[in-house]
mmCIF file of C-alpha atoms in Angstrom:
data_model
loop_
_atom_site.group_PDB
_atom_site.id
_atom_site.type_symbol
_atom_site.label_atom_id
_atom_site.label_comp_id
_atom_site.label_asym_id
_atom_site.label_seq_id
_atom_site.Cartn_x
_atom_site.Cartn_y
_atom_site.Cartn_z
ATOM 1 C CA MET A 29 0.000 0.000 0.000
ATOM 2 C CA LEU A 30 2.653 2.549 1.011
ATOM 3 C CA LEU A 31 5.984 3.187 -0.611
ATOM 4 C CA LYS A 32 8.414 6.064 -0.592
ATOM 5 C CA PRO A 33 6.807 9.477 -1.233
ATOM 6 C CA SER A 34 7.346 11.133 -4.581
ATOM 7 C CA GLY A 35 6.957 14.744 -3.646
ATOM 8 C CA ALA A 36 4.707 16.296 -1.102
ATOM 9 C CA GLY A 37 1.315 17.768 -1.423
ATOM 10 C CA SER A 38 0.214 15.829 -4.490
ATOM 11 C CA ARG A 39 -3.097 16.732 -6.036
ATOM 12 C CA LEU A 40 -6.682 16.139 -5.713
ATOM 13 C CA CYS A 41 -8.355 17.583 -2.814
ATOM 14 C CA PRO A 42 -6.759 20.195 -3.513
ATOM 15 C CA GLY A 43 -3.557 20.572 -5.529
ATOM 16 C CA LYS A 44 -2.178 19.952 -9.005
ATOM 17 C CA PRO A 45 -1.467 16.562 -10.483
ATOM 18 C CA SER A 46 1.352 15.462 -12.723
ATOM 19 C CA SER A 47 0.910 13.813 -16.121
ATOM 20 C CA PHE A 48 0.998 10.168 -17.096
ATOM 21 C CA ARG A 49 0.185 8.161 -20.165
ATOM 22 C CA LYS A 50 -3.128 6.924 -21.485
ATOM 23 C CA GLN A 51 -4.618 3.563 -22.149
ATOM 24 C CA SER A 52 -5.174 1.101 -24.884
ATOM 25 C CA SER A 53 -7.809 -1.609 -24.560
ATOM 26 C CA LEU A 54 -7.645 -5.347 -24.055
ATOM 27 C CA GLN A 55 -10.108 -7.797 -25.641
ATOM 28 C CA SER A 56 -11.465 -10.897 -23.920
ATOM 29 C CA ARG A 57 -13.735 -13.745 -24.909
ATOM 30 C CA ARG A 58 -16.519 -15.386 -23.065
ATOM 31 C CA ARG A 59 -16.072 -18.999 -22.032
ATOM 32 C CA ASN A 60 -18.432 -21.841 -21.314
ATOM 33 C CA LEU A 61 -19.318 -21.821 -17.613
ATOM 34 C CA LYS A 62 -21.486 -24.894 -17.216
ATOM 35 C CA THR A 63 -19.224 -27.603 -15.786
ATOM 36 C CA GLN A 64 -15.733 -27.018 -17.093
ATOM 37 C CA SER A 65 -12.552 -26.575 -15.111
ATOM 38 C CA LEU A 66 -10.648 -23.513 -16.163
ATOM 39 C CA THR A 67 -7.001 -22.889 -16.851
ATOM 40 C CA PRO A 68 -5.610 -19.474 -15.945
ATOM 41 C CA TRP A 69 -5.542 -16.353 -18.096
ATOM 42 C CA TYR A 70 -2.323 -14.442 -18.541
ATOM 43 C CA ASN A 71 -3.150 -10.992 -19.824
ATOM 44 C CA LYS A 72 -1.214 -10.305 -23.007
ATOM 45 C CA ARG A 73 1.419 -13.033 -22.849
ATOM 46 C CA GLY A 74 1.575 -15.771 -25.454
ATOM 47 C CA ASP A 75 1.094 -19.445 -24.646
ATOM 48 C CA ASN A 76 4.801 -20.179 -25.056
ATOM 49 C CA HIS A 77 5.889 -17.668 -22.459
ATOM 50 C CA PRO A 78 8.036 -19.449 -19.841
ATOM 51 C CA GLN A 79 5.769 -18.173 -17.085
ATOM 52 C CA HIS A 80 2.929 -20.081 -18.747
ATOM 53 C CA ASN A 81 4.894 -23.293 -18.786
ATOM 54 C CA GLN A 82 5.586 -22.876 -15.085
ATOM 55 C CA PHE A 83 1.881 -22.398 -14.401
ATOM 56 C CA PHE A 84 0.731 -25.312 -16.517
ATOM 57 C CA SER A 85 3.205 -27.621 -14.830
ATOM 58 C CA SER A 86 2.069 -26.576 -11.365
ATOM 59 C CA PRO A 87 0.001 -28.966 -9.220
ATOM 60 C CA PHE A 88 -2.956 -26.571 -9.477
ATOM 61 C CA ALA A 89 -2.998 -26.198 -13.282
ATOM 62 C CA GLY A 90 -6.382 -26.723 -14.901
ATOM 63 C CA THR A 91 -8.292 -26.970 -11.627
ATOM 64 C CA MET A 92 -9.677 -23.464 -11.173
ATOM 65 C CA ASN A 93 -13.441 -23.519 -11.483
ATOM 66 C CA ILE A 94 -15.787 -20.547 -11.626
ATOM 67 C CA GLN A 95 -18.516 -22.392 -9.743
ATOM 68 C CA ASP A 96 -16.137 -23.018 -6.847
ATOM 69 C CA TYR A 97 -15.331 -19.300 -6.858
ATOM 70 C CA PHE A 98 -19.056 -18.506 -6.724
ATOM 71 C CA THR A 99 -19.434 -20.876 -3.776
ATOM 72 C CA ARG A 100 -16.515 -19.200 -1.995
ATOM 73 C CA ILE A 101 -18.118 -15.753 -2.260
ATOM 74 C CA SER A 102 -21.681 -17.074 -1.705
ATOM 75 C CA TYR A 103 -22.821 -15.780 -5.091
ATOM 76 C CA LYS A 104 -25.980 -17.480 -6.398
ATOM 77 C CA GLY A 105 -27.030 -14.932 -9.005
ATOM 78 C CA PRO A 106 -26.916 -15.103 -12.804
ATOM 79 C CA SER A 107 -23.673 -15.797 -14.643
ATOM 80 C CA GLU A 108 -24.819 -15.076 -18.201
ATOM 81 C CA ASN A 109 -25.957 -11.453 -18.087
ATOM 82 C CA LEU A 110 -22.588 -9.691 -18.342
ATOM 83 C CA ASP A 111 -24.135 -6.403 -17.282
ATOM 84 C CA LEU A 112 -23.344 -3.750 -14.685
ATOM 85 C CA GLU A 113 -25.788 -5.224 -12.188
ATOM 86 C CA MET A 114 -24.050 -8.609 -12.235
ATOM 87 C CA LEU A 115 -20.639 -6.942 -12.041
ATOM 88 C CA THR A 116 -21.747 -5.006 -8.963
ATOM 89 C CA ALA A 117 -23.191 -8.116 -7.308
ATOM 90 C CA ILE A 118 -19.998 -10.122 -7.825
ATOM 91 C CA LEU A 119 -17.856 -7.286 -6.455
ATOM 92 C CA GLN A 120 -20.030 -6.945 -3.359
ATOM 93 C CA HIS A 121 -20.123 -10.672 -2.700
ATOM 94 C CA GLN A 122 -16.341 -10.901 -2.936
ATOM 95 C CA ILE A 123 -15.552 -7.983 -0.616
ATOM 96 C CA ARG A 124 -17.981 -9.383 1.981
ATOM 97 C CA ALA A 125 -16.550 -12.899 1.803
ATOM 98 C CA VAL A 126 -12.838 -12.414 1.081
ATOM 99 C CA PRO A 127 -10.982 -10.351 3.692
ATOM 100 C CA PHE A 128 -8.324 -7.824 2.812
ATOM 101 C CA GLU A 129 -5.436 -9.208 4.855
ATOM 102 C CA ASN A 130 -1.673 -9.621 5.057
ATOM 103 C CA LEU A 131 -1.554 -12.267 7.776
ATOM 104 C CA SER A 132 0.739 -14.587 5.808
ATOM 105 C CA ILE A 133 3.594 -12.133 6.335
ATOM 106 C CA HIS A 134 3.114 -12.334 10.103
ATOM 107 C CA CYS A 135 2.862 -16.118 10.055
ATOM 108 C CA GLY A 136 6.294 -16.421 8.445
ATOM 109 C CA ASP A 137 5.016 -17.137 4.923
ATOM 110 C CA THR A 138 5.634 -15.373 1.623
ATOM 111 C CA ILE A 139 2.782 -13.884 -0.407
ATOM 112 C CA GLU A 140 3.007 -15.180 -3.976
ATOM 113 C CA LEU A 141 1.779 -13.683 -7.267
ATOM 114 C CA GLU A 142 1.078 -16.907 -9.164
ATOM 115 C CA LEU A 143 -2.622 -17.121 -9.970
ATOM 116 C CA GLU A 144 -3.056 -20.786 -9.039
ATOM 117 C CA GLN A 145 -1.545 -20.155 -5.620
ATOM 118 C CA VAL A 146 -3.807 -17.141 -5.147
ATOM 119 C CA TYR A 147 -6.825 -19.252 -6.130
ATOM 120 C CA ASP A 148 -5.796 -22.072 -3.811
ATOM 121 C CA LYS A 149 -5.276 -19.701 -0.901
ATOM 122 C CA ILE A 150 -8.546 -17.780 -1.263
ATOM 123 C CA VAL A 151 -10.987 -20.263 -2.796
ATOM 124 C CA ARG A 152 -9.841 -23.568 -1.299
ATOM 125 C CA ARG A 153 -8.266 -22.487 1.974
ATOM 126 C CA LYS A 154 -10.766 -19.669 2.512
ATOM 127 C CA ARG A 155 -8.190 -17.024 3.248
ATOM 128 C CA GLY A 156 -8.111 -13.425 2.112
ATOM 129 C CA GLY A 157 -5.340 -11.406 0.534
ATOM 130 C CA TRP A 158 -4.133 -7.973 -0.428
ATOM 131 C CA CYS A 159 -4.800 -6.180 -3.724
ATOM 132 C CA LEU A 160 -2.402 -8.290 -5.798
ATOM 133 C CA GLU A 161 -4.305 -11.389 -4.717
ATOM 134 C CA ASN A 162 -7.913 -10.254 -4.327
ATOM 135 C CA ASN A 163 -8.038 -8.195 -7.510
ATOM 136 C CA GLN A 164 -6.115 -10.786 -9.492
ATOM 137 C CA LEU A 165 -8.661 -13.421 -8.476
ATOM 138 C CA LEU A 166 -11.546 -11.087 -9.339
ATOM 139 C CA SER A 167 -10.020 -10.301 -12.725
ATOM 140 C CA TRP A 168 -9.717 -14.024 -13.491
ATOM 141 C CA ALA A 169 -13.370 -14.564 -12.567
ATOM 142 C CA LEU A 170 -14.604 -11.612 -14.623
ATOM 143 C CA LYS A 171 -12.531 -12.594 -17.653
ATOM 144 C CA THR A 172 -13.779 -16.155 -17.339
ATOM 145 C CA LEU A 173 -17.337 -14.859 -17.389
ATOM 146 C CA GLY A 174 -16.572 -12.792 -20.488
ATOM 147 C CA TYR A 175 -16.116 -9.242 -19.212
ATOM 148 C CA ASN A 176 -13.747 -6.968 -21.126
ATOM 149 C CA LEU A 177 -11.134 -5.654 -18.724
ATOM 150 C CA THR A 178 -7.542 -4.574 -18.273
ATOM 151 C CA LEU A 179 -5.312 -4.437 -15.222
ATOM 152 C CA LEU A 180 -4.169 -1.005 -14.059
ATOM 153 C CA GLY A 181 -1.567 0.145 -11.552
ATOM 154 C CA ALA A 182 -2.112 2.866 -8.963
ATOM 155 C CA LYS A 183 0.055 4.838 -6.557
ATOM 156 C CA VAL A 184 -1.482 4.924 -3.092
ATOM 157 C CA PHE A 185 -1.625 8.223 -1.208
ATOM 158 C CA SER A 186 -0.010 8.433 2.221
ATOM 159 C CA PRO A 187 -1.553 11.120 4.469
ATOM 160 C CA GLU A 188 1.384 10.765 6.852
ATOM 161 C CA ASN A 189 3.787 11.767 4.065
ATOM 162 C CA ASN A 190 1.284 13.929 2.149
ATOM 163 C CA ALA A 191 2.408 12.235 -1.042
ATOM 164 C CA TYR A 192 1.658 9.437 -3.474
ATOM 165 C CA ALA A 193 3.980 6.454 -3.749
ATOM 166 C CA ASP A 194 6.872 6.578 -6.203
ATOM 167 C CA GLU A 195 5.842 3.337 -7.894
ATOM 168 C CA ASN A 196 2.602 1.564 -8.712
ATOM 169 C CA ASN A 197 1.848 -0.323 -5.502
ATOM 170 C CA HIS A 198 -1.835 -1.091 -5.994
ATOM 171 C CA LEU A 199 -3.631 -3.276 -8.547
ATOM 172 C CA LEU A 200 -7.088 -2.390 -9.865
ATOM 173 C CA LEU A 201 -9.323 -3.249 -12.827
ATOM 174 C CA ASN A 202 -10.715 -1.217 -15.714
ATOM 175 C CA VAL A 203 -13.879 -2.926 -16.975
ATOM 176 C CA VAL A 204 -15.550 -1.732 -20.187
ATOM 177 C CA GLN A 205 -19.306 -2.259 -20.087
ATOM 178 C CA ASP A 206 -21.853 -0.873 -22.585
ATOM 179 C CA GLY A 207 -19.250 1.472 -24.004
ATOM 180 C CA LYS A 208 -18.322 2.950 -20.613
ATOM 181 C CA SER A 209 -15.248 2.353 -18.475
ATOM 182 C CA TYR A 210 -15.643 1.383 -14.825
ATOM 183 C CA ILE A 211 -12.946 1.077 -12.198
ATOM 184 C CA VAL A 212 -13.458 -2.075 -10.138
ATOM 185 C CA ASP A 213 -11.406 -2.601 -6.989
ATOM 186 C CA ALA A 214 -11.939 -5.437 -4.504
ATOM 187 C CA GLY A 215 -8.536 -5.063 -2.900
ATOM 188 C CA PHE A 216 -8.237 -1.822 -0.962
ATOM 189 C CA GLY A 217 -10.007 -2.787 2.226
ATOM 190 C CA THR A 218 -10.670 -0.395 5.115
ATOM 191 C CA VAL A 219 -13.192 2.448 4.881
ATOM 192 C CA TYR A 220 -11.839 3.453 1.465
ATOM 193 C CA GLN A 221 -13.021 0.251 -0.211
ATOM 194 C CA MET A 222 -15.524 0.946 -3.005
ATOM 195 C CA TRP A 223 -18.703 -1.125 -2.880
ATOM 196 C CA GLU A 224 -19.760 -0.541 -6.480
ATOM 197 C CA PRO A 225 -17.930 -0.196 -9.804
ATOM 198 C CA MET A 226 -17.142 3.469 -10.380
ATOM 199 C CA GLU A 227 -17.758 5.049 -13.754
ATOM 200 C CA LEU A 228 -14.569 6.596 -15.061
ATOM 201 C CA ILE A 229 -15.734 10.187 -15.319
ATOM 202 C CA SER A 230 -13.987 13.236 -13.904
ATOM 203 C CA GLY A 231 -15.565 15.471 -11.286
ATOM 204 C CA LYS A 232 -18.764 13.476 -10.733
ATOM 205 C CA ASP A 233 -19.806 12.583 -7.181
ATOM 206 C CA GLN A 234 -20.581 8.853 -6.948
ATOM 207 C CA PRO A 235 -22.394 8.194 -3.641
ATOM 208 C CA GLN A 236 -22.031 4.724 -2.143
ATOM 209 C CA THR A 237 -22.743 3.295 1.292
ATOM 210 C CA PRO A 238 -19.160 3.894 2.541
ATOM 211 C CA GLY A 239 -19.328 7.536 1.384
ATOM 212 C CA ILE A 240 -19.099 9.782 -1.650
ATOM 213 C CA PHE A 241 -16.300 8.859 -4.050
ATOM 214 C CA ARG A 242 -15.152 10.821 -7.085
ATOM 215 C CA PHE A 243 -12.489 10.782 -9.773
ATOM 216 C CA LEU A 244 -10.595 13.832 -10.952
ATOM 217 C CA GLU A 245 -8.508 13.715 -14.117
ATOM 218 C CA GLU A 246 -5.687 15.976 -15.196
ATOM 219 C CA LYS A 247 -3.247 15.418 -18.057
ATOM 220 C CA GLY A 248 -3.986 11.713 -18.316
ATOM 221 C CA THR A 249 -3.711 10.974 -14.610
ATOM 222 C CA TRP A 250 -6.793 9.971 -12.639
ATOM 223 C CA TYR A 251 -7.156 10.608 -8.920
ATOM 224 C CA LEU A 252 -9.604 8.857 -6.611
ATOM 225 C CA GLU A 253 -10.828 10.640 -3.508
ATOM 226 C CA LYS A 254 -13.579 10.188 -0.931
ATOM 227 C CA SER A 255 -15.541 12.774 1.035
ATOM 228 C CA LYS A 256 -15.025 12.226 4.736
ATOM 229 C CA ARG A 257 -17.657 11.713 7.390
ATOM 230 C CA LYS A 258 -17.390 12.451 11.066
ATOM 231 C CA VAL A 259 -17.094 9.495 13.381
ATOM 232 C CA TYR A 260 -19.074 8.778 16.524
ATOM 233 C CA ILE A 261 -17.178 6.867 19.199
ATOM 234 C CA PRO A 262 -19.276 5.769 22.184
ATOM 235 C CA ASN A 263 -18.132 7.289 25.490
ATOM 236 C CA HIS A 264 -16.410 10.106 23.635
ATOM 237 C CA SER A 265 -17.983 13.521 23.971
ATOM 238 C CA ASP A 266 -17.384 14.765 20.435
ATOM 239 C CA ALA A 267 -17.574 13.306 16.956
ATOM 240 C CA LYS A 268 -14.180 13.728 15.354
ATOM 241 C CA PRO A 269 -13.050 13.816 11.731
ATOM 242 C CA ASP A 270 -10.030 11.922 10.476
ATOM 243 C CA PRO A 271 -7.146 13.500 12.443
ATOM 244 C CA LEU A 272 -4.628 12.771 9.683
ATOM 245 C CA GLN A 273 -6.143 15.207 7.220
ATOM 246 C CA ALA A 274 -8.026 18.400 8.004
ATOM 247 C CA SER A 275 -9.725 18.883 4.641
ATOM 248 C CA ASP A 276 -13.158 17.530 3.743
ATOM 249 C CA CYS A 277 -11.883 14.820 1.421
ATOM 250 C CA ARG A 278 -9.370 12.008 1.548
ATOM 251 C CA LYS A 279 -7.052 11.254 -1.358
ATOM 252 C CA ILE A 280 -6.846 7.514 -2.002
ATOM 253 C CA TYR A 281 -4.727 6.767 -5.078
ATOM 254 C CA ALA A 282 -3.630 8.009 -8.503
ATOM 255 C CA PHE A 283 -3.453 5.970 -11.701
ATOM 256 C CA THR A 284 -3.250 6.094 -15.478
ATOM 257 C CA LEU A 285 -5.070 3.967 -18.024
ATOM 258 C CA GLU A 286 -1.926 2.229 -19.249
ATOM 259 C CA PRO A 287 -2.615 -1.544 -19.215
ATOM 260 C CA ARG A 288 -0.487 -3.534 -16.808
ATOM 261 C CA GLU A 289 0.382 -7.186 -16.298
ATOM 262 C CA ILE A 290 0.657 -8.963 -12.998
ATOM 263 C CA GLU A 291 4.391 -9.391 -13.582
ATOM 264 C CA ASP A 292 4.735 -5.597 -13.439
ATOM 265 C CA PHE A 293 4.011 -5.824 -9.708
ATOM 266 C CA ARG A 294 6.560 -8.482 -8.776
ATOM 267 C CA ALA A 295 9.104 -6.031 -7.362
ATOM 268 C CA GLN A 296 6.442 -4.256 -5.330
ATOM 269 C CA CYS A 297 5.096 -7.577 -4.082
ATOM 270 C CA ALA A 298 8.528 -8.314 -2.624
ATOM 271 C CA TYR A 299 9.098 -4.791 -1.326
ATOM 272 C CA LEU A 300 5.771 -4.454 0.470
ATOM 273 C CA GLN A 301 6.255 -7.645 2.472
ATOM 274 C CA THR A 302 9.902 -7.076 3.419
ATOM 275 C CA SER A 303 10.617 -3.346 3.743
ATOM 276 C CA PRO A 304 10.556 -1.886 7.263
ATOM 277 C CA ASN A 305 8.897 1.157 5.670
ATOM 278 C CA SER A 306 5.915 -0.885 4.486
ATOM 279 C CA VAL A 307 2.669 -0.732 6.463
ATOM 280 C CA PHE A 308 2.215 -4.422 5.665
ATOM 281 C CA VAL A 309 5.384 -5.193 7.620
ATOM 282 C CA THR A 310 4.670 -2.893 10.554
ATOM 283 C CA LYS A 311 1.024 -3.946 10.954
ATOM 284 C CA SER A 312 -0.843 -7.236 10.806
ATOM 285 C CA ILE A 313 -4.069 -6.375 8.996
ATOM 286 C CA CYS A 314 -7.369 -8.134 8.452
ATOM 287 C CA THR A 315 -10.450 -6.212 7.287
ATOM 288 C CA LEU A 316 -13.791 -7.350 5.915
ATOM 289 C CA GLN A 317 -16.703 -5.388 4.496
ATOM 290 C CA THR A 318 -20.130 -6.171 5.978
ATOM 291 C CA THR A 319 -23.633 -5.299 4.792
ATOM 292 C CA ASP A 320 -23.534 -1.977 6.649
ATOM 293 C CA GLY A 321 -19.895 -1.290 7.452
ATOM 294 C CA ILE A 322 -16.562 -2.926 8.104
ATOM 295 C CA ARG A 323 -14.699 -5.135 10.579
ATOM 296 C CA ALA A 324 -10.980 -4.709 11.108
ATOM 297 C CA LEU A 325 -8.262 -6.326 13.178
ATOM 298 C CA ILE A 326 -5.025 -4.320 13.177
ATOM 299 C CA GLY A 327 -2.548 -5.964 15.509
ATOM 300 C CA TRP A 328 -4.563 -6.474 18.704
ATOM 301 C CA LYS A 329 -7.015 -3.655 17.925
ATOM 302 C CA TYR A 330 -10.427 -4.892 16.772
ATOM 303 C CA THR A 331 -12.761 -2.278 15.246
ATOM 304 C CA GLU A 332 -16.304 -2.405 13.936
ATOM 305 C CA ILE A 333 -17.622 0.513 11.884
ATOM 306 C CA LYS A 334 -21.219 1.106 10.893
ATOM 307 C CA PHE A 335 -21.478 3.505 7.968
ATOM 308 C CA ASN A 336 -23.830 6.480 8.222
ATOM 309 C CA PHE A 337 -24.995 5.497 11.702
ATOM 310 C CA LYS A 338 -26.308 9.039 11.959
ATOM 311 C CA GLN A 339 -26.499 11.634 9.218
ATOM 312 C CA ASN A 340 -22.985 12.009 7.792
ATOM 313 C CA MET A 341 -21.549 10.156 10.786
ATOM 314 C CA ASP A 342 -20.067 6.658 11.141
ATOM 315 C CA LEU A 343 -20.232 4.631 14.342
ATOM 316 C CA VAL A 344 -16.814 3.336 15.432
ATOM 317 C CA GLU A 345 -16.427 0.772 18.227
ATOM 318 C CA THR A 346 -12.978 -0.476 19.196
ATOM 319 C CA THR A 347 -11.658 -3.183 21.515
ATOM 320 C CA ILE A 348 -8.100 -4.179 22.403
ATOM 321 C CA LEU A 349 -7.892 -7.967 22.372
ATOM 322 C CA PRO A 350 -5.661 -10.168 24.508
ATOM 323 C CA ASP A 351 -3.436 -12.635 22.658
ATOM 324 C CA GLU A 352 -5.720 -15.560 23.438
ATOM 325 C CA GLU A 353 -8.666 -13.878 21.678
ATOM 326 C CA ILE A 354 -6.939 -13.266 18.331
ATOM 327 C CA GLU A 355 -7.440 -16.737 16.848
ATOM 328 C CA LYS A 356 -11.104 -16.868 17.884
ATOM 329 C CA THR A 357 -11.784 -13.386 16.502
ATOM 330 C CA LEU A 358 -10.276 -14.290 13.139
ATOM 331 C CA LYS A 359 -12.494 -17.366 12.965
ATOM 332 C CA VAL A 360 -15.745 -15.805 14.185
ATOM 333 C CA LYS A 361 -15.507 -12.349 12.614
ATOM 334 C CA PHE A 362 -13.529 -13.075 9.426
ATOM 335 C CA ASN A 363 -14.024 -16.833 8.869
ATOM 336 C CA ILE A 364 -10.250 -17.290 8.769
ATOM 337 C CA THR A 365 -8.380 -20.251 10.219
ATOM 338 C CA LEU A 366 -4.607 -19.937 9.996
ATOM 339 C CA ASP A 367 -2.239 -22.864 9.443
ATOM 340 C CA LYS A 368 0.535 -21.208 11.440
ATOM 341 C CA LYS A 369 0.813 -19.090 14.549
ATOM 342 C CA LEU A 370 0.136 -15.405 13.933
ATOM 343 C CA GLN A 371 2.468 -12.838 15.460
ATOM 344 C CA PRO A 372 0.278 -9.710 15.734
ATOM 345 C CA VAL A 373 1.998 -6.384 15.213
ATOM 346 C CA ASN A 374 0.818 -2.787 15.186
ATOM 347 C CA ALA A 375 3.909 -0.608 15.008
ATOM 348 C CA GLY A 376 4.906 2.402 12.961
ATOM 349 C CA GLY A 377 2.601 4.993 14.508
ATOM 350 C CA ARG A 378 -1.022 5.835 13.834
ATOM 351 C CA SER A 379 -2.704 3.984 10.974
ATOM 352 C CA SER A 380 -4.296 6.066 8.217
ATOM 353 C CA MET A 381 -6.617 3.211 7.236
ATOM 354 C CA PHE A 382 -9.566 4.655 9.126
#
């Protein structure tokens, strides 16, 4: 999520952006969904690419099935419509079933980029993942269904540094539907997780349950921001806004429409799980969207948020858990059972995730 800042005071709410390059489009074909097992898709690479050979020789090759994915996210809706309504339903089912989490790092494991390993982890072992896993799995499912999409890379904004990352450290999807482009992101987690595909249009407020999102575009660079609500914390006398940013909106990330491949994120995948400057190293994170808010476990701090509990105000309830409650909380609140012992951590100062 966080990298090294690339210059303070970057753009959106308010400020001036810098320029990037624009997109070209990627075609995809619809596949038969009835009973078949599905081999992975590989963006723009040819079948003879060595990475393909590695995948096809893996123990998971040819075993990914869209119906098993639907079961994992508890989706029982149509699979033939290929419309915005179905896209929205699949996104919402995934973010409410698949946690945004980095717990593997704090169990002594390495987070991998290979699609079959991502599928095995999330679908079979019922774990969650971060953006490179959750959005990669979603992109496979949508391509399998027949949606036309490309992968994009974004630079996440750090309020602590008042800057965007130097490199693309977030994966998201650009889905073209009925001649319009929609940004689809199932891998940001926290209160800045979109619940619906967002039409790629500059300056338009797009209200959702978590809040009002909007894109701004300047010189080929797109910026996502969210209007902030106050928060109500029981036993606190005043509702307080986000202390990390005094303005009325929160910058989230910046991106261009240049198509990316999952291999483009390999260096960042390594950096984010090893660098002492990475929030994923300094904090053990598990968040899950609910029907009216979010659950989050950061280190030992468990938080439940109910969106719009009162007008323009979110309810925030927090508990500090003892070590012996961590495993139970992961199981009951996130449906996660870990294979190895988790070492919770919440270092590096105040989190900007909420």
